[in-house]
Amino acid sequence: MVPTVSETVLKFREPLCIRPPGDKSLTHRALLLSALATGKSVISDPLVANDTRSTAAVLRTLGVRMSTFGLGTRLEVDGAGLDGLTEPMVPLDCGNSGTAARLLMGILSGSSITGEITGDDSLRTRPMRRVTEPLRKMGAHIEELSGATLPVVVRGRGLRSLDYTLPVASAQVKSALLFAGLLGRTTVTVREAMPTRDHTERMLTALGVTIHVADGVVRLQPIDSLPPFAARIPADPSSAAFLIAAALLSTGGSMTVVGVSLNPTRTAFLGVLQRMGAIIHSNQTCVELGEPVGDIVVRR
């Protein structure tokens, strides 16, 4: 009988060294920020998946030039700058990516162009007013074509500053508002009752944007331009979790998961496993776009 993949993993003896795929949340944001930077950025090891391909395709529709997006990619993006996006002649199809759709709403709201945002059948059933309502408080003009869901038409125009308390914890809503303030050149304050993923704040800070974070309050100060950058997308801690669980269930050996994002908003599962008796050690090796990156060593 041929052993299953799970049986093979559970019986490994020699030390393994594995790098999971790039992180999806970081890939989305790196693509968007490279498109808004002034100059050429280089993104290494982005996650190549349907959602991130949708983000890349939308940016091309907005006039952003980039190299071919594929496996093993060293993606080069010619940033259009904060004022350089071109008005699309067709709807901006975000596929099944809620991150792309919601962050794009913030970008278009702060721009000087008009665009229709849509997606596949599944995405067009997901709620969007948690994003459109605070954007409207900033002065955004958003026309709903099908109630509270996609498609919507966003007409960019001058925005005013915003001080907003998130009624429900959402990194996507927070990020959409920060992007709106970035392009609209206006101050944005977002208040969180509980912390959410902070990838956008970290990346913006790494690129020179003034972001104040304290006691659940995130405040962005406007900036005139974003610099280009070169970065390697850290490996996805969510993907690493499956490998770590398999290593803990093995009959011996050790595993090192390398180049993983060690962002504390993404790695709480490590603490849970350690409290259960797991032998896990993490070691930060570098920082990429504000993200702590390192290796996770797991022993049976």
Coordinates of C-alpha atoms in Angstrom, one line a residue, residues 66-249:
M66 CA 4.4 45.9 -14.0
S67 CA 6.2 42.8 -15.2
T68 CA 4.6 39.4 -15.5
F69 CA 3.1 38.1 -12.3
G70 CA 4.0 34.4 -11.9
L71 CA 5.6 31.7 -9.7
G72 CA 9.1 32.6 -8.6
T73 CA 8.4 36.2 -9.6
R74 CA 10.6 39.2 -9.1
L75 CA 7.9 41.6 -9.8
E76 CA 8.9 45.1 -11.1
V77 CA 6.2 47.8 -10.7
D78 CA 6.5 51.3 -12.3
G79 CA 4.6 53.4 -9.7
A80 CA 2.2 56.0 -11.0
G81 CA 2.5 58.2 -7.9
L82 CA -0.3 59.4 -5.6
D83 CA -1.8 61.4 -8.5
G84 CA -1.0 59.3 -11.5
L85 CA -3.7 56.6 -11.7
T86 CA -5.7 56.8 -14.9
E87 CA -9.4 56.6 -15.2
P88 CA -10.5 53.1 -16.2
M89 CA -12.6 52.5 -19.3
V90 CA -14.0 49.2 -17.9
P91 CA -15.2 48.1 -14.5
L92 CA -12.5 47.2 -12.0
D93 CA -13.0 43.4 -11.5
C94 CA -11.7 42.3 -8.1
G95 CA -12.6 38.7 -8.6
N96 CA -13.2 37.1 -5.2
S97 CA -10.9 39.4 -3.3
G98 CA -12.6 41.4 -0.6
T99 CA -9.3 43.0 0.4
A100 CA -8.7 44.3 -3.2
A101 CA -12.3 45.7 -3.4
R102 CA -12.3 47.4 0.0
L103 CA -8.9 48.9 -0.1
L104 CA -9.5 50.1 -3.7
M105 CA -12.6 52.0 -2.5
G106 CA -10.3 54.0 -0.2
I107 CA -7.8 54.6 -3.0
L108 CA -10.4 55.8 -5.5
S109 CA -12.1 58.0 -2.9
G110 CA -9.0 60.0 -2.3
S111 CA -8.0 60.1 -6.0
S112 CA -9.2 62.4 -8.8
I113 CA -10.7 59.7 -11.0
T114 CA -14.0 57.7 -11.2
G115 CA -14.2 53.9 -11.3
E116 CA -16.7 51.1 -10.9
I117 CA -15.7 48.4 -8.5
T118 CA -17.1 44.9 -9.0
G119 CA -16.3 41.2 -8.5
D120 CA -17.4 37.7 -9.0
D121 CA -20.8 36.3 -7.9
S122 CA -19.5 35.5 -4.4
L123 CA -17.9 38.9 -3.8
R124 CA -21.0 40.7 -5.0
T125 CA -22.9 39.2 -2.1
R126 CA -20.5 40.5 0.6
P127 CA -21.3 43.7 2.7
M128 CA -19.6 46.9 1.7
R129 CA -21.3 49.6 3.8
R130 CA -18.9 49.0 6.6
V131 CA -16.4 50.7 4.2
T132 CA -18.6 53.1 2.2
E133 CA -20.2 54.7 5.3
P134 CA -17.0 56.0 6.9
L135 CA -15.7 57.0 3.5
R136 CA -18.8 59.0 2.9
K137 CA -18.1 60.8 6.3
M138 CA -14.9 61.9 4.7
G139 CA -16.8 63.4 1.8
A140 CA -16.4 60.5 -0.7
H141 CA -19.0 60.2 -3.5
I142 CA -20.0 56.5 -3.7
E143 CA -23.0 55.3 -5.8
E144 CA -24.4 51.9 -4.9
L145 CA -25.6 50.1 -8.0
S146 CA -27.0 47.0 -6.1
G147 CA -27.9 48.0 -2.5
A148 CA -25.3 47.4 0.2
T149 CA -23.0 45.2 -2.0
L150 CA -20.9 45.5 -5.1
P151 CA -20.9 47.0 -7.7
V152 CA -20.3 50.5 -6.6
V153 CA -19.1 53.6 -8.5
V154 CA -16.6 55.8 -6.7
R155 CA -16.0 59.3 -7.9
G156 CA -12.8 60.7 -6.4
R157 CA -12.9 64.2 -5.0
G158 CA -11.5 66.3 -2.2
L159 CA -11.8 64.6 1.2
R160 CA -11.9 66.1 4.7
S161 CA -10.2 64.7 7.8
L162 CA -11.9 61.9 9.7
D163 CA -11.9 60.7 13.3
Y164 CA -13.7 57.3 13.3
T165 CA -14.3 54.5 15.8
L166 CA -14.6 51.1 14.2
P167 CA -17.9 49.5 15.3
V168 CA -16.6 46.1 14.4
A169 CA -12.9 45.2 14.3
S170 CA -11.7 45.1 10.7
A171 CA -8.2 45.6 9.3
Q172 CA -9.7 46.0 5.8
V173 CA -11.9 49.0 6.9
K174 CA -9.0 50.5 8.8
S175 CA -6.7 50.1 5.8
A176 CA -9.3 51.6 3.3
L177 CA -9.6 54.7 5.5
L178 CA -5.8 55.1 5.7
F179 CA -5.4 54.7 2.0
A180 CA -8.2 57.3 1.5
G181 CA -6.3 59.8 3.8
L182 CA -3.0 59.0 2.0
L183 CA -4.4 59.9 -1.5
G184 CA -6.7 62.6 -0.3
R185 CA -3.8 64.3 1.6
T186 CA -5.8 64.5 4.8
T187 CA -5.5 63.4 8.4
V188 CA -7.3 60.2 9.3
T189 CA -7.8 58.8 12.9
V190 CA -9.1 55.3 13.4
R191 CA -10.0 54.0 16.8
E192 CA -10.1 50.3 17.6
A193 CA -11.7 48.6 20.6
M194 CA -9.4 45.6 19.9
P195 CA -6.3 45.4 17.8
T196 CA -6.5 44.1 14.2
R197 CA -3.7 43.3 11.7
D198 CA -1.4 46.3 11.4
H199 CA 0.3 45.5 8.0
T200 CA -0.8 48.8 6.4
E201 CA 0.5 50.9 9.3
R202 CA 3.8 49.1 9.3
M203 CA 4.3 49.4 5.6
L204 CA 3.3 53.1 5.4
T205 CA 5.7 53.9 8.3
A206 CA 8.5 52.1 6.6
L207 CA 7.9 54.2 3.5
G208 CA 8.2 57.5 5.5
V209 CA 4.5 58.2 6.2
T210 CA 3.9 59.6 9.7
I211 CA 1.7 57.1 11.6
H212 CA 1.0 57.5 15.3
V213 CA -0.2 54.3 17.0
A214 CA -1.1 54.3 20.7
D215 CA -3.8 52.9 23.0
G216 CA -5.9 51.6 20.1
V217 CA -5.7 54.8 18.1
V218 CA -4.1 55.0 14.7
R219 CA -3.5 58.4 13.1
L220 CA -2.1 59.1 9.7
Q221 CA -0.6 62.5 8.7
P222 CA -0.7 63.4 5.0
I223 CA 2.4 63.2 2.8
D224 CA 3.2 64.5 -0.7
S225 CA 4.6 61.3 -2.2
L226 CA 5.7 57.7 -1.6
P227 CA 9.2 56.4 -2.4
P228 CA 9.8 53.3 -4.4
F229 CA 11.0 50.2 -2.5
A230 CA 12.5 46.8 -2.8
A231 CA 11.2 44.0 -0.5
R232 CA 10.8 40.3 -0.2
I233 CA 7.3 39.3 0.9
P234 CA 7.6 37.3 4.1
A235 CA 6.1 33.8 4.2
D236 CA 2.6 33.4 5.4
P237 CA 2.2 32.5 9.1
S238 CA -1.2 31.0 8.4
S239 CA 0.3 28.6 5.9
A240 CA 3.1 27.9 8.3
A241 CA 0.6 26.8 11.0
F242 CA -0.3 23.7 9.1
L243 CA 3.3 22.7 8.7
I244 CA 4.0 23.4 12.4
A245 CA 1.0 21.2 13.4
A246 CA 2.2 18.4 11.2
A247 CA 5.7 18.6 12.8
L248 CA 4.3 18.5 16.3
L249 CA 2.3 15.3 15.4

